[in-house]
mmCIF file of C-alpha atoms in Angstrom:
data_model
loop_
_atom_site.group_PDB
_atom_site.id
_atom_site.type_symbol
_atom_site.label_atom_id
_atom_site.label_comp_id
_atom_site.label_asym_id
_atom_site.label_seq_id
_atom_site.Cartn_x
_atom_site.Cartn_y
_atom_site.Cartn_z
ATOM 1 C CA UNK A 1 106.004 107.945 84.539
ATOM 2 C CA UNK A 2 103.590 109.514 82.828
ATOM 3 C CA UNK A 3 102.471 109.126 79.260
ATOM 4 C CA UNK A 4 100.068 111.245 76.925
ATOM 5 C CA UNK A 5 97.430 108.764 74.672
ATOM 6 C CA UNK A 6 94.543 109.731 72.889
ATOM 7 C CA UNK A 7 93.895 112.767 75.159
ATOM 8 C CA UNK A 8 94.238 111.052 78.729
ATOM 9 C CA UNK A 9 97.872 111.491 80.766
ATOM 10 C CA UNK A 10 98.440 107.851 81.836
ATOM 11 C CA UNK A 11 100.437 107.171 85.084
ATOM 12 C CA UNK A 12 102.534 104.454 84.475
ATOM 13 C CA UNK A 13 105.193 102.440 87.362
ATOM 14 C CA UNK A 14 107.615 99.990 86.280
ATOM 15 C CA UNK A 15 109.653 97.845 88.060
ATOM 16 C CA UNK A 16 112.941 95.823 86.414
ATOM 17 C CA UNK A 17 113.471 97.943 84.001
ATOM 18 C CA UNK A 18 116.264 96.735 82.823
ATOM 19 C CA UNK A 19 114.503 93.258 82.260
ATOM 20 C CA UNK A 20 113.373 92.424 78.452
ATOM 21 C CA UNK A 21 110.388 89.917 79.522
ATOM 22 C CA UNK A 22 107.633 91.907 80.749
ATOM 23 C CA UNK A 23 104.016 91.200 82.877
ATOM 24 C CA UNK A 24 101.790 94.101 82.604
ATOM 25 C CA UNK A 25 99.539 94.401 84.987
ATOM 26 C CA UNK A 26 95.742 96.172 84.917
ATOM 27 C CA UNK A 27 94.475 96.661 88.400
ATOM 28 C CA UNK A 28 90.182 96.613 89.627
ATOM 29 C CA UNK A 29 87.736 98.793 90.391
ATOM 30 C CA UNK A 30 89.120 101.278 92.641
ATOM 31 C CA UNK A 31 92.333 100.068 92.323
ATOM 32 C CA UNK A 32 95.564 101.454 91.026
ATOM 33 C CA UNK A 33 99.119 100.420 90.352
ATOM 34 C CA UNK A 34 99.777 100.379 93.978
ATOM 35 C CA UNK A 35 97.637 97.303 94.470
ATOM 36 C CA UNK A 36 100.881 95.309 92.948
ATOM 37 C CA UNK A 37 103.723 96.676 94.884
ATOM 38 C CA UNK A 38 103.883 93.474 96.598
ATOM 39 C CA UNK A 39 103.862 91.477 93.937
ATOM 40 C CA UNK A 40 105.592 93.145 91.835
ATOM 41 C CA UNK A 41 108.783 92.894 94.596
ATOM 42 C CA UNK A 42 108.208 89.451 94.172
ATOM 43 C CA UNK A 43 108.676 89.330 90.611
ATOM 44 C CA UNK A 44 112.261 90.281 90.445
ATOM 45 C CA UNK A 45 112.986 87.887 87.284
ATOM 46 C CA UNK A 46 110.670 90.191 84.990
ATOM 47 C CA UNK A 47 110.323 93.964 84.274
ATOM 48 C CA UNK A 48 106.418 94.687 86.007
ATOM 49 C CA UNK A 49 104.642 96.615 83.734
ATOM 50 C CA UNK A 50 101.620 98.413 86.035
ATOM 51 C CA UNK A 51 99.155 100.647 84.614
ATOM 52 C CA UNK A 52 96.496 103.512 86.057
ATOM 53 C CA UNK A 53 93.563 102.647 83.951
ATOM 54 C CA UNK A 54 91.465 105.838 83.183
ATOM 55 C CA UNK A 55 89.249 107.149 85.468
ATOM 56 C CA UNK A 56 91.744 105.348 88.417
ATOM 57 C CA UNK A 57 94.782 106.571 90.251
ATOM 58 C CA UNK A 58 96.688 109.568 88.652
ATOM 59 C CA UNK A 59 95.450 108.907 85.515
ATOM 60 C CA UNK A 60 92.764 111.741 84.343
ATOM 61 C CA UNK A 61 89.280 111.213 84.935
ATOM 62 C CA UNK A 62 87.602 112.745 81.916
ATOM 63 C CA UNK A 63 83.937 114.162 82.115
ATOM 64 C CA UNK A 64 83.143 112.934 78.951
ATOM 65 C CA UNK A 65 81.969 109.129 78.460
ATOM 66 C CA UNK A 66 83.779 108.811 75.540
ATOM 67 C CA UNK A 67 87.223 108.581 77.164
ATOM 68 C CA UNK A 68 85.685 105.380 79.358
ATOM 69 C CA UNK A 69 84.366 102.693 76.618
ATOM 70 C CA UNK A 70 86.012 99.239 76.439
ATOM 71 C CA UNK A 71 86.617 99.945 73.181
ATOM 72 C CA UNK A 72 88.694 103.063 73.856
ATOM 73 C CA UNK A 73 90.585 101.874 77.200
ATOM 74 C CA UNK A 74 91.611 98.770 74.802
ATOM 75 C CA UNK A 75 92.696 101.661 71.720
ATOM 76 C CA UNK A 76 94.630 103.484 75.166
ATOM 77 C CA UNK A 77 96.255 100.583 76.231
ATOM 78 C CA UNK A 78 97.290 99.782 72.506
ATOM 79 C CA UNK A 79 99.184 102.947 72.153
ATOM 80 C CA UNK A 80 100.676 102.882 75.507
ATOM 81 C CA UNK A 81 102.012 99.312 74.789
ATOM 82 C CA UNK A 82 102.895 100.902 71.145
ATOM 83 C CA UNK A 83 105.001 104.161 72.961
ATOM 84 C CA UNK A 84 106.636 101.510 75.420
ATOM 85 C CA UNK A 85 107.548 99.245 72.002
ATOM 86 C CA UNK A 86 105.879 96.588 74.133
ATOM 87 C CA UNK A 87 105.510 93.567 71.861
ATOM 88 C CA UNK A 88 104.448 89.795 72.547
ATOM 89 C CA UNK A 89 104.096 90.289 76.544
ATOM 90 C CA UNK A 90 102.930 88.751 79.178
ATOM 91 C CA UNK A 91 99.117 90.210 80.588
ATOM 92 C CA UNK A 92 97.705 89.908 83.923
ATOM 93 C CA UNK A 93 94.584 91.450 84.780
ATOM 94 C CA UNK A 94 92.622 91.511 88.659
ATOM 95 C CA UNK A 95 88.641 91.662 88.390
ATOM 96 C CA UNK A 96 87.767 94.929 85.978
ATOM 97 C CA UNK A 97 91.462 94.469 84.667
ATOM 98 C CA UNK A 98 90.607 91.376 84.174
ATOM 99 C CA UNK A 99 87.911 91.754 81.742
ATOM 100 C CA UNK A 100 89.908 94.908 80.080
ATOM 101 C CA UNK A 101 92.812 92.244 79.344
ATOM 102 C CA UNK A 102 90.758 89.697 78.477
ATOM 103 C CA UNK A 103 89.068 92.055 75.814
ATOM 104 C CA UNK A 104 92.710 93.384 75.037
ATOM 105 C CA UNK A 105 93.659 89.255 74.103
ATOM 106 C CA UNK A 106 90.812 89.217 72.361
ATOM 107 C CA UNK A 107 91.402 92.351 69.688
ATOM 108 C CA UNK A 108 94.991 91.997 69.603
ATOM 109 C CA UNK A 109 96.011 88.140 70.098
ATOM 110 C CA UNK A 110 99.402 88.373 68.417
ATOM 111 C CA UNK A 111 100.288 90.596 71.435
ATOM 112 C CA UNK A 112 100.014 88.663 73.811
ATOM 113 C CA UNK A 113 102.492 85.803 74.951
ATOM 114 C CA UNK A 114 100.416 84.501 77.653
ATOM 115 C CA UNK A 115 97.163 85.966 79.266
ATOM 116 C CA UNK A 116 96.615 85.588 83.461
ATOM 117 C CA UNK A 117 92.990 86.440 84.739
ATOM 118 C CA UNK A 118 92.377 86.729 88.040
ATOM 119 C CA UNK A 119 88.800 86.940 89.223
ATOM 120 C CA UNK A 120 87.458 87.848 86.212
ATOM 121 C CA UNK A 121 84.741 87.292 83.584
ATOM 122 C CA UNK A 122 84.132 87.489 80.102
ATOM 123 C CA UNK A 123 81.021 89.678 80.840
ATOM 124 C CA UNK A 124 77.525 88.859 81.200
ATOM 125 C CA UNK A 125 75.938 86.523 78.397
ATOM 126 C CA UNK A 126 72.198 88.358 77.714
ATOM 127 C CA UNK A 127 71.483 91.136 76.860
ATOM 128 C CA UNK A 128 68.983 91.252 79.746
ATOM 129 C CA UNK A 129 71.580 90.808 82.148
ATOM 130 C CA UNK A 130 73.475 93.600 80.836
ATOM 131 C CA UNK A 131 70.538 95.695 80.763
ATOM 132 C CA UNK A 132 70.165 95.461 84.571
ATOM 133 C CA UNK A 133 73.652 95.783 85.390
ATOM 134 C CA UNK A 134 73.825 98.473 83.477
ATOM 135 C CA UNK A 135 71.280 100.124 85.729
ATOM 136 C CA UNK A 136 72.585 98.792 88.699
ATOM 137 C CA UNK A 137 75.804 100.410 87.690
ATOM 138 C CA UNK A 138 74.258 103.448 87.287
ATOM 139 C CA UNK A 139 72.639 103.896 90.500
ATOM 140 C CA UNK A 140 75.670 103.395 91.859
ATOM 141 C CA UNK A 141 77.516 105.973 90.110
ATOM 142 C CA UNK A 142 74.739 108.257 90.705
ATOM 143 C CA UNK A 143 75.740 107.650 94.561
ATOM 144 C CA UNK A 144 78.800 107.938 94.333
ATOM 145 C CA UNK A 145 78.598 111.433 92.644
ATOM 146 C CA UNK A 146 75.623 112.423 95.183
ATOM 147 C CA UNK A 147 77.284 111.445 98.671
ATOM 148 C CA UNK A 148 80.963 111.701 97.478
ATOM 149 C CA UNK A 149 83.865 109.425 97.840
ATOM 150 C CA UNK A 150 84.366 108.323 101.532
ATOM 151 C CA UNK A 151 80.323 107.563 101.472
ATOM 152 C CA UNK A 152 80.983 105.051 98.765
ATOM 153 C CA UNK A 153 84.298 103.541 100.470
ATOM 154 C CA UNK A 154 82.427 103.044 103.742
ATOM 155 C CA UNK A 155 79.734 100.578 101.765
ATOM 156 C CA UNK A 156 82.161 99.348 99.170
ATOM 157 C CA UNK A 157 84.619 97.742 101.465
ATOM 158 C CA UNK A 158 81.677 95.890 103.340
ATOM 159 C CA UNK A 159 80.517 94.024 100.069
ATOM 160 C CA UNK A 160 80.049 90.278 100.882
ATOM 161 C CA UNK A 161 82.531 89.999 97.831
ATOM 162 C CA UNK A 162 85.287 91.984 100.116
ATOM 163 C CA UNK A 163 84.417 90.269 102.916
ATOM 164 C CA UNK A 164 87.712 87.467 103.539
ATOM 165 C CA UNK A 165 89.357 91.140 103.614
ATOM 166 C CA UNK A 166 88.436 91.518 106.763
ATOM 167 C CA UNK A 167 90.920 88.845 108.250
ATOM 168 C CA UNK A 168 93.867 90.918 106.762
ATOM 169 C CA UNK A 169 95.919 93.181 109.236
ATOM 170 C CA UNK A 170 94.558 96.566 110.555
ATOM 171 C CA UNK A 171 97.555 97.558 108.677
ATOM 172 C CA UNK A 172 96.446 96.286 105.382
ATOM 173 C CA UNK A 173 93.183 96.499 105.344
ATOM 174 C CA UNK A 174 93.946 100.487 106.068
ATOM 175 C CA UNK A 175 95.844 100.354 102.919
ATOM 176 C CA UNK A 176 93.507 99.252 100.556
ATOM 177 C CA UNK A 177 91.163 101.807 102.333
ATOM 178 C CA UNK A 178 93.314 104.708 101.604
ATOM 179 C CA UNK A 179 93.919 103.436 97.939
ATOM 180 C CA UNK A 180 89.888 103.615 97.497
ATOM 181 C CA UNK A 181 89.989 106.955 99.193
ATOM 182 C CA UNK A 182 92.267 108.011 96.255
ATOM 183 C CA UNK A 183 89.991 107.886 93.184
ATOM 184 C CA UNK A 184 88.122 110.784 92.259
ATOM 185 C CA UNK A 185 84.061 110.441 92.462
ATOM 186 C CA UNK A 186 84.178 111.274 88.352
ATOM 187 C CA UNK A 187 86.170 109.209 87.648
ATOM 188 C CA UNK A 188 84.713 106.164 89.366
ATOM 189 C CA UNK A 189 81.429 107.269 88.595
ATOM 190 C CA UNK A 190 82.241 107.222 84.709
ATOM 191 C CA UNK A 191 84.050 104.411 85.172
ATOM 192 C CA UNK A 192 81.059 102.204 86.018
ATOM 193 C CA UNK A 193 78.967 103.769 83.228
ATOM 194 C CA UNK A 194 81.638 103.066 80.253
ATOM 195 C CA UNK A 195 83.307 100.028 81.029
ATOM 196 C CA UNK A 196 81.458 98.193 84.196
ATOM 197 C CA UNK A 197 80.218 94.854 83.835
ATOM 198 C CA UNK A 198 76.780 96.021 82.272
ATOM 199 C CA UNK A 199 78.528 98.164 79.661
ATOM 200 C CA UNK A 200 80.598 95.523 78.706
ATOM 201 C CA UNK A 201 79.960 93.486 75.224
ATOM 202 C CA UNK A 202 79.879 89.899 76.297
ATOM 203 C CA UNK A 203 82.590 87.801 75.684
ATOM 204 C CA UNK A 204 81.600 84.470 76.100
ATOM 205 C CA UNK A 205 81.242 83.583 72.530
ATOM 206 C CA UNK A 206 85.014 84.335 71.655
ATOM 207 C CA UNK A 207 86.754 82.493 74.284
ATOM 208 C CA UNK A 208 87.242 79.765 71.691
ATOM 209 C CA UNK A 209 89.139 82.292 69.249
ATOM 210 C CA UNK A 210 92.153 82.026 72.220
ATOM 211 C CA UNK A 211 95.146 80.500 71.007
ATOM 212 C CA UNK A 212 97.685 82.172 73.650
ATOM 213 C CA UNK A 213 97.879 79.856 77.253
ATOM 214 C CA UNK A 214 95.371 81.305 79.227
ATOM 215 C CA UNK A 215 95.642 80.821 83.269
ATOM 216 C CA UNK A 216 92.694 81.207 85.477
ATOM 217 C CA UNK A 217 93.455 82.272 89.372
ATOM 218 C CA UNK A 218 90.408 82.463 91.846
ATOM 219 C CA UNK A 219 89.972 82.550 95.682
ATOM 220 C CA UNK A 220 88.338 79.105 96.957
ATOM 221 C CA UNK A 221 85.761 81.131 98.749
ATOM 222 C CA UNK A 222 84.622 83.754 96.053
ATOM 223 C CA UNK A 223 82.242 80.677 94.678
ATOM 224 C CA UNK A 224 80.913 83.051 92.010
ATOM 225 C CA UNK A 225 84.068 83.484 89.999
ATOM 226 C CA UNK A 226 85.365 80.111 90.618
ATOM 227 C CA UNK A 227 82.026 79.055 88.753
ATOM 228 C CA UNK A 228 83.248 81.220 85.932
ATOM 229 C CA UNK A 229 87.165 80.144 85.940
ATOM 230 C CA UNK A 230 85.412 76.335 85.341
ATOM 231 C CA UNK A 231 83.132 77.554 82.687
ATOM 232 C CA UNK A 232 85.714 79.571 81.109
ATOM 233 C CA UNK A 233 88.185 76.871 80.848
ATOM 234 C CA UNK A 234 86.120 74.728 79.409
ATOM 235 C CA UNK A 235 85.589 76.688 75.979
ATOM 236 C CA UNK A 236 89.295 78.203 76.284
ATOM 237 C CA UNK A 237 92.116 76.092 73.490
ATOM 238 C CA UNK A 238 94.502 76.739 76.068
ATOM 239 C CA UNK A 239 93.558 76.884 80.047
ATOM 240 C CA UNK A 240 94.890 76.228 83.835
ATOM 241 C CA UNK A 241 92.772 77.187 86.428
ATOM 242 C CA UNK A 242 94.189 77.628 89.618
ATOM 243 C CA UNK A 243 92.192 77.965 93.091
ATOM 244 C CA UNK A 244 93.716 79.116 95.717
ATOM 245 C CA UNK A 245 93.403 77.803 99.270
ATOM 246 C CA UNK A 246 91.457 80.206 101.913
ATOM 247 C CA UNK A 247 91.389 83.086 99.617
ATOM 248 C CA UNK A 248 88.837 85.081 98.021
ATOM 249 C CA UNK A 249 88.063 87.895 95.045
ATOM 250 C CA UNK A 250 91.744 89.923 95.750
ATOM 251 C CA UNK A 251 94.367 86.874 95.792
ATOM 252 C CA UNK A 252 97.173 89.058 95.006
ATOM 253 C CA UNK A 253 96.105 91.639 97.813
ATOM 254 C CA UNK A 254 95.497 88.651 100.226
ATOM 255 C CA UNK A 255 98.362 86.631 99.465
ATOM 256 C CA UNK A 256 100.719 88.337 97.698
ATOM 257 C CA UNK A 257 103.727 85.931 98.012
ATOM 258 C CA UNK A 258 101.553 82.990 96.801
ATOM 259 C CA UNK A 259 100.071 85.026 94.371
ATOM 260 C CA UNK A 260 103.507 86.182 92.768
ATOM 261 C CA UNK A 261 104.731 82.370 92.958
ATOM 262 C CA UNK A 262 101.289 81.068 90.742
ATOM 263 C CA UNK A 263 102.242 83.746 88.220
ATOM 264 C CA UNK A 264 105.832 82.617 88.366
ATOM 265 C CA UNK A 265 104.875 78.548 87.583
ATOM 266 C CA UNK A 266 102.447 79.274 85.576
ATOM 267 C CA UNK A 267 104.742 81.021 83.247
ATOM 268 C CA UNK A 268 107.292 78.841 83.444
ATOM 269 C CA UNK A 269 104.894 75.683 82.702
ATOM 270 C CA UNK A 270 103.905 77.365 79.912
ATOM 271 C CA UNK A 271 107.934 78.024 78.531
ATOM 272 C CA UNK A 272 108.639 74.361 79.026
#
């Protein structure tokens, strides 16, 4: 489905509808809400919830800047969850969803019933840090724009944070290729420069604020963002961290059965 917010047509896929208790689900960079089809099979107990962010998928890409802020994907997803009459719901969030739904929790806590990060961080903590990411980001985006979308694919998918990828089927792996292949060099491009890592206001300091149960997934060999999930849970109220065995940055793309069955426990831990 499609819906119209602040300017941008959203695309929108839900599964369950019928169902009352609801997961939505933000995909990563380059991503889209095909990167849960698996899971969200697997999830037959609760209406999935999955959601183009802007610049991904069918959802526009803008030219302007504007469109891509934090601040104004988190005022888009309000009034999508608003036209939906989404209230008190379960949010999951994969890597740049991730840090959209953590900054989501973080604006509108009374939203959220229970908050699920996988491989993700609360941004970067100086303002130094930021400031090269941000150029980083934008050297990227300027490639993207200059050598065009299957240029970018080619090096993206053979980042060393990709790389446990590699052991997935032909089948698979082609897959995830084609979703990459999908996304519009604009859109992308902006993408890094509104809301990437560098962009992003760091969160660090209002973990603490949390109240909601917070659950922390990570991939035993990303060692980067299991650092995180550890640091993170020890300044959130409420935190699990799970690691999973032999897995790295894209659990739910790697193991998408396992993945669907953490989400499942962790919820219902968190009920009892």
């Amino acid at each position: 489905m499609k819906l119209k917010v602040r300017g941008v047509t959203v695309n929108i896929r839900i599964w369950n509808e019928h169902l009352e208790q609801t997961i939505v689900m933000l995909h990563g960079f380059t991503g889209s809400v095909s990167t849960w089809n698996t899971v969200a099979q697997s999830l037959s107990d609760y209406r999935v919830v999955a959601i183009d962010l802007v610049g991904h998928g069918q959802t526009d890409s803008p030219k302007d800047i504007a469109a891509y802020t934090m601040d104004e994907q988190l005022l888009q997803l309000n009034e999508i969850f608003q036209q939906l009459k989404l209230h008190h719901f379960i949010l999951l969030g994969y890597s740049m969803g991730g840090r959209v739904a953590l900054a989501y929790a973080t604006a509108f806590p009374r939203e959220i019933s229970h908050l699920l990060l996988e491989s993700a961080s609360p941004g970067l903590k100086s303002a130094q840090e930021r400031a090269i990411r941000r150029s980083s980001d934008e050297g990227l985006a300027a490639i993207i724009e200059a050598n065009g979308l299957e240029a970018f694919v080619d090096k993206w998918e053979n980042i060393p944070l990709f790389a446990t990828q590699k052991k997935l089927s032909l089948n698979a792996q082609q897959a995830i290729r084609e979703e990459r292949l999908s996304q519009s060099e604009i859109g992308l491009a902006n993408s890094l420069r509104g809301m990437g890592t560098g962009a992003q206001s760091s969160l660090w300091s209002r973990l603490e604020e949390l109240k909601m149960p917070v659950t922390l997934i990570t991939g035993e060999l990303d060692e980067k963002f299991c650092k995180i999930a550890e640091e993170m849970q020890a300044l959130l109220q409420n935190a699990h961290n799970v690691t999973v065995k032999q897995a790295g940055h894209a659990i739910h793309v790697e193991n998408p059965e396992q993945f669907a069955t953490i989400v499942k426990d962790a919820i219902k831990i968190k009920e009892s």
